[in-house]
Coordinates of C-alpha atoms and ligand atoms in Angstrom, one line a residue:
X1 CA -49.3 31.6 45.2
X2 CA -51.9 34.1 44.1
X3 CA -52.4 33.6 40.4
X4 CA -52.1 36.9 38.5
X5 CA -53.9 37.4 35.2
X6 CA -51.7 38.0 32.1
X7 CA -50.8 41.6 31.4
X8 CA -52.9 41.3 28.3
X9 CA -56.1 40.5 30.1
X10 CA -56.2 36.9 28.8
X11 CA -57.6 34.8 31.6
X12 CA -56.3 31.3 30.6
X13 CA -53.2 31.4 28.5
X14 CA -53.3 28.9 25.7
X15 CA -50.4 26.5 25.5
X16 CA -48.2 27.1 22.4
X17 CA -47.1 24.0 20.5
X18 CA -45.6 25.2 17.2
X19 CA -45.2 28.0 14.7
X20 CA -45.0 28.2 11.0
X21 CA -44.3 31.3 9.0
X22 CA -46.6 34.1 10.2
X23 CA -48.8 31.7 12.3
X24 CA -48.6 30.2 15.8
X25 CA -50.6 27.1 16.8
X26 CA -51.8 26.2 20.4
X27 CA -52.4 22.8 21.9
X28 CA -56.1 22.8 20.7
X29 CA -55.0 23.4 17.1
X30 CA -56.2 27.0 17.1
X31 CA -54.2 29.2 14.7
X32 CA -53.0 32.7 15.5
X33 CA -51.8 35.2 13.0
X34 CA -48.7 37.1 14.1
X35 CA -49.9 40.7 13.7
X36 CA -47.4 41.6 16.4
X37 CA -46.6 38.2 17.9
X38 CA -44.8 39.9 20.7
X39 CA -43.7 43.5 21.0
X40 CA -42.4 43.7 17.4
X41 CA -40.0 40.8 17.6
X42 CA -40.5 38.2 14.8
X43 CA -39.1 39.6 11.6
X44 CA -38.7 36.3 9.6
X45 CA -41.7 34.5 11.1
X46 CA -41.7 31.3 13.1
X47 CA -39.8 28.0 12.7
X48 CA -37.9 29.3 9.7
X49 CA -36.0 26.2 8.5
X50 CA -32.8 28.1 7.6
X51 CA -32.6 29.8 11.0
X52 CA -33.3 26.5 12.8
X53 CA -30.7 24.7 10.8
X54 CA -28.1 27.4 11.5
X55 CA -28.8 27.2 15.3
X56 CA -28.7 23.4 15.2
X57 CA -25.4 23.4 13.3
X58 CA -24.0 25.7 16.0
X59 CA -25.4 23.6 18.8
X60 CA -23.9 20.5 17.3
X61 CA -20.5 22.2 17.1
X62 CA -20.6 24.1 20.4
X63 CA -23.5 26.0 22.0
X64 CA -21.5 28.7 23.7
X65 CA -17.9 29.6 24.6
X66 CA -17.2 32.4 27.0
X67 CA -16.8 35.6 25.1
X68 CA -13.9 36.8 27.1
X69 CA -11.9 33.6 26.4
X70 CA -12.9 33.0 22.7
X71 CA -14.3 34.6 19.7
X72 CA -16.4 32.6 17.2
X73 CA -17.2 32.7 13.5
X74 CA -20.8 33.4 14.4
X75 CA -20.0 36.4 16.5
X76 CA -17.3 37.8 14.1
X77 CA -19.6 37.4 11.1
X78 CA -22.6 38.9 12.8
X79 CA -20.5 41.8 14.0
X80 CA -19.1 42.5 10.5
X81 CA -22.6 42.2 9.1
X82 CA -24.4 44.5 11.6
X83 CA -21.6 47.1 11.3
X84 CA -22.0 47.0 7.5
X85 CA -25.9 47.2 7.7
X86 CA -25.5 50.3 9.9
X87 CA -23.5 52.0 7.1
X88 CA -20.1 51.7 8.8
X89 CA -20.9 54.5 11.3
X90 CA -20.2 52.4 14.4
X91 CA -17.0 50.7 15.4
X92 CA -17.8 48.4 18.3
X93 CA -20.6 46.2 19.4
X94 CA -21.4 44.9 22.9
X95 CA -23.8 42.0 22.9
X96 CA -26.3 41.3 25.6
X97 CA -29.4 39.2 26.1
X98 CA -32.2 41.7 26.3
X99 CA -33.2 45.2 25.2
X100 CA -33.0 46.4 28.8
X101 CA -29.4 45.2 29.1
X102 CA -28.6 46.9 25.8
X103 CA -29.9 50.2 27.1
X104 CA -28.2 49.7 30.4
X105 CA -25.0 49.1 28.6
X106 CA -25.5 52.2 26.5
X107 CA -25.9 54.3 29.7
X108 CA -22.8 52.7 31.2
X109 CA -20.7 53.2 28.1
X110 CA -21.7 56.9 28.1
X111 CA -20.6 57.2 31.7
X112 CA -17.4 55.3 31.0
X113 CA -16.7 57.5 28.1
X114 CA -16.7 60.6 30.3
X115 CA -14.9 58.9 33.1
X116 CA -12.1 58.0 30.6
X117 CA -11.9 61.7 29.7
X118 CA -11.7 62.7 33.3
X119 CA -15.1 64.3 33.2
X120 CA -16.6 62.6 36.3
X121 CA -19.3 65.3 36.7
X122 CA -21.0 64.2 33.6
X123 CA -23.3 61.6 35.2
X124 CA -26.8 62.8 34.5
X125 CA -29.3 61.5 31.9
X126 CA -32.0 63.3 30.1
X127 CA -34.9 61.3 28.6
X128 CA -38.4 61.9 27.3
X129 CA -41.8 61.7 28.6
X130 CA -43.9 58.7 27.3
X131 CA -40.9 56.6 26.5
X132 CA -39.9 53.0 27.4
X133 CA -36.4 51.8 27.7
X134 CA -36.6 48.6 29.8
X135 CA -37.0 47.0 33.2
X136 CA -33.5 47.0 34.8
X137 CA -33.2 49.9 37.3
X138 CA -31.1 52.1 35.0
X139 CA -33.3 51.6 31.9
X140 CA -36.5 52.0 34.1
X141 CA -35.1 55.2 35.5
X142 CA -35.0 56.8 32.0
X143 CA -38.5 55.4 31.1
X144 CA -41.7 57.4 31.6
X145 CA -44.2 54.6 32.0
X146 CA -46.1 55.3 35.2
X147 CA -47.5 51.9 35.8
X148 CA -44.2 50.1 35.3
X149 CA -42.3 52.6 37.5
X150 CA -44.7 52.9 40.4
X151 CA -43.5 50.0 42.6
X152 CA -39.9 51.1 42.2
X153 CA -40.1 54.9 42.8
X154 CA -37.6 56.0 45.4
X155 CA -34.9 53.7 44.1
X156 CA -34.6 55.0 40.6
X157 CA -31.9 57.3 39.2
X158 CA -32.7 61.0 39.3
X159 CA -33.4 61.6 35.6
X160 CA -34.6 64.8 33.9
X161 CA -37.5 64.4 31.5
X162 CA -38.3 66.6 28.5
X163 CA -41.5 66.5 26.4
X164 CA -42.4 63.7 24.1
X165 CA -42.1 64.4 20.4
X166 CA -45.6 63.6 19.4
X167 CA -47.1 65.4 16.3
X168 CA -50.6 64.0 17.2
X169 CA -50.5 65.5 20.7
X170 CA -48.8 68.9 20.4
X171 CA -47.7 71.0 23.4
X172 CA -50.1 73.9 24.1
X173 CA -49.6 76.7 21.6
X174 CA -47.1 74.9 19.4
X175 CA -47.9 74.1 15.8
X176 CA -46.8 70.9 14.0
X177 CA -44.4 72.8 11.9
X178 CA -42.7 74.4 14.9
X179 CA -42.6 71.2 17.0
X180 CA -39.1 70.0 16.2
X181 CA -37.6 73.4 16.9
X182 CA -39.7 73.9 20.1
X183 CA -38.5 70.5 21.4
X184 CA -34.8 71.1 20.5
X185 CA -35.0 74.5 22.4
X186 CA -36.5 72.7 25.4
X187 CA -33.7 70.2 25.4
X188 CA -31.1 73.0 25.1
X189 CA -32.7 74.8 28.1
X190 CA -32.7 71.6 30.2
X191 CA -29.0 70.9 29.5
X192 CA -28.1 74.5 30.3
X193 CA -30.1 74.5 33.6
X194 CA -28.5 71.2 34.7
X195 CA -25.1 72.5 33.6
X196 CA -23.7 70.9 30.5
X197 CA -20.7 69.8 32.6
X198 CA -23.1 67.5 34.5
X199 CA -25.0 65.9 31.6
X200 CA -23.8 62.6 30.1
X201 CA -26.4 61.7 27.6
X202 CA -29.9 62.3 26.1
X203 CA -31.7 59.0 25.4
X204 CA -34.6 58.7 23.1
X205 CA -36.6 56.2 20.9
X206 CA -36.5 57.4 17.3
X207 CA -40.0 55.9 17.0
X208 CA -41.6 55.5 20.3
X209 CA -43.0 51.9 20.8
X210 CA -44.9 50.6 23.8
X211 CA -45.2 53.9 25.7
X212 CA -46.6 55.8 22.8
X213 CA -48.1 53.4 20.4
X214 CA -45.7 53.9 17.5
X215 CA -44.9 57.6 17.4
X216 CA -42.3 58.7 14.9
X217 CA -40.8 62.1 15.7
X218 CA -41.5 65.0 13.3
X219 CA -39.1 65.5 10.4
X220 CA -36.1 67.6 11.5
X221 CA -36.4 66.6 15.1
X222 CA -33.5 64.1 15.2
X223 CA -31.2 66.5 13.4
X224 CA -32.1 69.3 15.7
X225 CA -31.5 67.4 19.0
X226 CA -28.3 65.9 17.5
X227 CA -27.0 69.5 17.1
X228 CA -28.0 70.5 20.6
X229 CA -26.2 67.4 22.1
X230 CA -23.1 68.1 20.0
X231 CA -23.1 71.7 21.1
X232 CA -23.0 70.7 24.8
X233 CA -20.8 67.6 24.5
X234 CA -23.7 65.4 25.5
X235 CA -23.9 62.0 24.0
X236 CA -27.0 61.0 21.9
X237 CA -28.2 57.5 22.7
X238 CA -30.8 56.1 20.3
X239 CA -32.9 53.3 21.7
X240 CA -33.8 51.3 18.6
X241 CA -34.6 48.1 20.5
X242 CA -38.1 48.1 19.0
X243 CA -38.1 50.3 16.0
X244 CA -34.7 49.2 14.6
X245 CA -33.2 46.2 12.8
X246 CA -35.3 47.0 9.7
X247 CA -38.7 47.2 11.4
X248 CA -39.4 50.7 10.2
X249 CA -38.2 50.3 6.6
X250 CA -34.5 51.2 7.0
X251 CA -32.1 49.0 8.9
X252 CA -31.5 51.8 11.4
X253 CA -34.6 53.8 12.2
X254 CA -32.6 57.0 12.3
X255 CA -31.3 56.4 8.8
X256 CA -34.6 57.9 7.7
X257 CA -33.6 61.1 9.5
X258 CA -30.0 61.2 8.3
X259 CA -28.6 61.1 11.8
X260 CA -26.0 58.8 13.4
X261 CA -26.3 58.6 17.2
X262 CA -23.2 58.2 19.4
X263 CA -24.5 55.0 20.9
X264 CA -27.4 52.8 19.8
X265 CA -29.3 49.9 21.3
X266 CA -30.9 47.1 19.2
X267 CA -32.6 43.9 20.2
X268 CA -35.9 42.5 19.1
X269 CA -35.4 42.1 15.3
X270 CA -31.7 41.3 15.6
X271 CA -32.3 37.6 16.1
X272 CA -36.0 37.7 15.4
X273 CA -37.0 35.9 18.6
X274 CA -35.1 32.7 17.9
X275 CA -32.7 33.1 20.8
X276 CA -32.5 36.2 23.0
X277 CA -30.0 38.6 21.6
X278 CA -29.5 42.4 21.9
X279 CA -26.6 44.7 21.2
X280 CA -25.2 48.1 21.9
X281 CA -23.4 49.8 19.1
X282 CA -20.7 52.5 19.7
X283 CA -19.1 55.0 17.4
X284 CA -15.3 55.3 17.3
X285 CA -15.5 58.8 18.8
X286 CA -17.1 57.4 21.9
X287 CA -15.1 54.2 22.1
X288 CA -11.6 55.7 21.6
X289 CA -11.1 57.3 25.1
X290 CA -12.4 54.1 26.7
X291 CA -10.0 51.9 24.7
X292 CA -7.1 54.3 25.5
X293 CA -7.8 54.7 29.3
X294 CA -9.6 51.5 30.3
X295 CA -8.9 49.0 27.5
X296 CA -12.4 47.5 27.4
X297 CA -16.1 48.3 28.0
X298 CA -17.0 47.6 31.6
X299 CA -20.4 46.2 30.8
X300 CA -20.1 42.6 29.9
X301 CA -22.2 39.7 31.2
X302 CA -21.6 36.0 31.4
X303 CA -23.7 35.4 28.3
X304 CA -22.4 38.3 26.3
X305 CA -22.0 37.3 22.7
X306 CA -23.6 33.8 23.3
X307 CA -22.4 31.7 20.3
X308 CA -25.7 30.1 19.4
X309 CA -27.6 33.4 19.8
X310 CA -25.1 35.0 17.4
X311 CA -25.6 32.1 14.9
X312 CA -29.4 32.8 15.1
X313 CA -28.8 36.5 14.6
X314 CA -26.6 35.9 11.6
X315 CA -29.1 33.5 10.0
X316 CA -31.9 36.0 10.5
X317 CA -30.0 38.9 9.1
X318 CA -28.8 36.8 6.2
X319 CA -32.4 36.1 5.2
X320 CA -33.5 39.7 5.8
X321 CA -30.7 40.9 3.5
X322 CA -30.9 38.1 0.8
X323 CA -34.7 38.5 0.5
X324 CA -34.6 42.3 0.5
X325 CA -37.0 42.3 3.4
X326 CA -36.2 45.8 4.6
X327 CA -37.1 47.2 1.2
X328 CA -40.3 45.1 1.3
X329 CA -41.1 46.5 4.7
X330 CA -40.6 50.1 3.5
X331 CA -42.6 49.8 0.2
X332 CA -45.3 47.4 1.3
X333 CA -45.5 49.1 4.7
X334 CA -46.8 52.4 3.4
X335 CA -49.5 50.6 1.4
X336 CA -50.3 48.4 4.4
X337 CA -50.6 51.5 6.6
X338 CA -52.9 53.2 4.1
X339 CA -55.1 50.0 3.9
X340 CA -55.4 50.0 7.7
X341 CA -56.3 53.7 7.7
X342 CA -59.0 53.2 5.1
X343 CA -60.4 50.1 6.7
X344 CA -60.7 51.8 10.1
X345 CA -61.9 55.2 8.8
X346 CA -65.5 54.2 9.5
X347 CA -64.8 54.2 13.3
X348 CA -65.0 57.7 14.8
X349 CA -62.9 56.4 17.7
X350 CA -59.9 55.7 15.5
X351 CA -58.1 59.0 16.0
X352 CA -54.8 58.3 14.3
X353 CA -53.0 55.6 12.2
X354 CA -49.3 56.2 12.0
X355 CA -45.9 54.7 11.8
X356 CA -43.3 53.6 9.3
X357 CA -42.7 50.3 7.6
X358 CA -44.1 47.3 9.4
X359 CA -44.4 49.3 12.6
X360 CA -47.8 50.8 12.7
X361 CA -49.8 52.4 15.6
X362 CA -53.5 52.9 15.9
X363 CA -54.7 55.4 18.5
X364 CA -58.3 55.1 19.9
X365 CA -59.9 58.2 21.2
X366 CA -63.3 59.1 22.7
X367 CA -63.6 62.1 20.4
X368 CA -61.8 62.6 17.2
X369 CA -61.9 66.4 17.4
X370 CA -60.7 66.9 21.0
X371 CA -58.6 63.7 20.9
X372 CA -59.6 63.0 24.5
X373 CA -58.8 59.5 25.5
X374 CA -61.1 56.8 26.9
X375 CA -60.9 56.3 30.7
X376 CA -58.1 54.1 31.8
X377 CA -60.6 51.8 33.6
X378 CA -62.2 50.9 30.3
X379 CA -58.9 49.3 29.1
X380 CA -60.2 49.6 25.5
X381 CA -56.9 48.6 23.8
X382 CA -56.7 45.5 25.9
X383 CA -60.4 44.7 25.1
X384 CA -59.6 45.0 21.4
X385 CA -56.5 42.9 21.6
X386 CA -58.3 40.2 23.7
X387 CA -61.1 40.0 21.0
X388 CA -58.5 39.9 18.2
X389 CA -56.7 37.1 20.1
X390 CA -59.9 35.1 20.5
X391 CA -60.4 35.5 16.7
X392 CA -56.9 34.3 16.0
X393 CA -55.0 37.6 15.5
X394 CA -52.2 38.8 17.8
X395 CA -51.7 42.5 18.1
X396 CA -50.0 44.5 20.8
X397 CA -52.2 46.7 23.1
X398 CA -50.6 49.7 24.9
X399 CA -52.1 52.1 27.5
X400 CA -51.1 55.3 29.1
X401 CA -49.8 57.2 26.1
X402 CA -51.8 60.3 26.8
X403 CA -50.9 61.1 30.4
X404 CA -49.2 58.1 31.7
X405 CA -52.5 56.4 32.7
X406 CA -55.1 57.1 30.1
X407 CA -54.7 56.5 26.3
X408 CA -55.3 53.4 24.1
X409 CA -53.1 52.3 21.3
X410 CA -52.6 49.1 19.3
X411 CA -49.3 48.2 17.6
X412 CA -49.3 46.2 14.4
X413 CA -45.9 44.8 13.6
X414 CA -46.0 41.6 11.5
X415 CA -43.0 39.6 10.2
X416 CA -41.2 41.3 7.4
X417 CA -42.0 38.3 5.1
X418 CA -45.7 38.2 5.9
X419 CA -47.6 37.6 2.7
X420 CA -50.0 40.1 1.1
X421 CA -52.9 37.7 2.0
X422 CA -51.7 37.6 5.7
X423 CA -51.5 41.4 5.8
X424 CA -55.1 41.5 4.5
X425 CA -56.2 39.0 7.2
X426 CA -54.6 41.3 9.8
X427 CA -56.7 44.3 8.6
X428 CA -59.9 42.3 8.5
X429 CA -59.6 40.8 11.9
X430 CA -58.3 44.0 13.5
X431 CA -61.4 45.9 12.2
X432 CA -63.6 43.2 13.5
X433 CA -62.0 43.4 17.0
X434 CA -62.3 47.2 17.1
X435 CA -65.9 46.9 16.0
X436 CA -66.7 44.3 18.7
X437 CA -65.0 46.3 21.5
X438 CA -66.7 49.6 20.5
X439 CA -70.2 48.0 20.1
X440 CA -69.7 45.8 23.2
X441 CA -70.9 42.9 21.1
Ligands
PLP501 C1 -37.6 50.8 23.0 C2 -37.4 49.7 24.0 N1 -36.2 49.7 24.7 C3 -36.0 48.7 25.6 C4 -36.8 47.7 25.8 C5 -36.5 46.6 26.8 O1 -36.3 45.4 26.1 P1 -36.4 44.0 26.8 O2 -37.9 43.8 27.1 O3 -35.9 43.0 25.8 O4 -35.6 44.0 28.0 C6 -38.0 47.6 25.1 C7 -39.0 46.6 25.3 O5 -40.1 46.6 24.9 C8 -38.3 48.7 24.1 O6 -39.4 48.7 23.4

C-alpha cells in the first residue's frame, strides 16, 4: 500500500508511549507539550489519575450496556450535569461517538422536528463559508473546507452557504461595526429566496475552529441571526464541537453572546479525549413534537451513550467544575492571549491573534496592511507546526481560511489546567517555530 505522509507534514510519526498532565512522551523519551494536543481536545491533560480511576471502576463493573435496553448511573449523572452546566436551557441529550455524528444527529433532529409537525418541505440547510462540521456526508455537506470536500463533490447535500462572520476579513464595503447587521440581512435574504417553508436550519460554529483558525463572530451577530431564524421558523444549530465544553471560557460558547440555540453539538472537551464521546443537545421546543409524534429521536447508534465513555465524561466534567477550570480558562485566557500577541508582535507576518479563553488563533499573512495570505504551496502553518513539534510543542496548523485554499493559521488550545509555566513554554516555543519558518533557518 502506498504510504501517505501524515496530514501534518510529519514524515515519520513518533510512537506515543505515555502522557502526564500537559505533556506527552514518545518511545525515544522525547517530551511534547500539549499546546493543542489534537484539535482542542484535552481539557484536563493526559493520564489524569481521577479520570483513569473512574473509567477503570466502570470497566470493572461493566464496560457498556446497550443504551436502548438499559440506562446507567454514569449516563444519568452526566446528562444531569451537562444539562445543568448548560443553564437548564436544553431538555434532551443524544450521545454519539464523534463530533461528526453529533452534527449529523443535529441535522436529523431538525428534519425530524419538522416532519413531526407535518412540514415535510422544510428540508434545506444553510451554513457558512469557511466552516467545518465533520466528515460524515451530511456534516461534510454543510462544511466549506475545499480540500476535504473535493473528493466527494457530486454526492453531497445541496446546501446554501452564506458569508463567514470574520471581523479580520470583512466583506467589501462593510465596516466592522456593521458586520453583524450585514450578515443577518444576508441570512434573511437567503431564507426568503429559498422560501422559508423549505428551510430547516441554519448551522454555524459560534467560534470557527479548523476552517478559520479560531474566529469568534462579532458582538451582536449571534443575537441577530437568532432573531432571523425565529422570524422564519428556521432552527438554529450551534456546532460547539470544538469551541464548547468550557474551551472558550464559558461552558457553552454562545453563553458569551446570551443566545440559546435550538440544537447544539458538543464533543472534544466533553470527555477530554479519554474515550470518544460527543452529544447533541435539544431544547424542549424542538423535542416536544418529536416526542408527541414519533416517541424518540431517530438518530441512535449502537454505541450511543456508551457506559465507560459516559463515566469518562462525568469524571472530566467533575474535575472541570470542582477545580473552577472554566473560570481559569476565561481569566487566564485573556492574559495568555495578550502574552502571545506581545511575543509575536515583532513578526510582521503575524497579522492577527484572536480568540477566547484557551482557544486562540494566530493568522500569518504575507503583508500586514493588505492581509494577503502566503501561497498555499508554501504551507507555512504546517512548516511552523512541524518545527514546533520537532522542538517538543504541539500546536494545530490550519490552511485555507482565506479562500478555501490559501491562508495560514495556527490554533493554540492547551489543557484548561496547564500551569502558568507551561503556558509560558508554549509562547516561547511557538515564537521560536515561527521565527525558524519565516527565516528558513
Ligand atoms: C466544529 C466542528 N464540528 C465537527 C467536527 C467533527 O468532529 P469529529 O472529528 O470528532 O468527527 C469538528 C472536528 O474538528 C469540528 O471542529
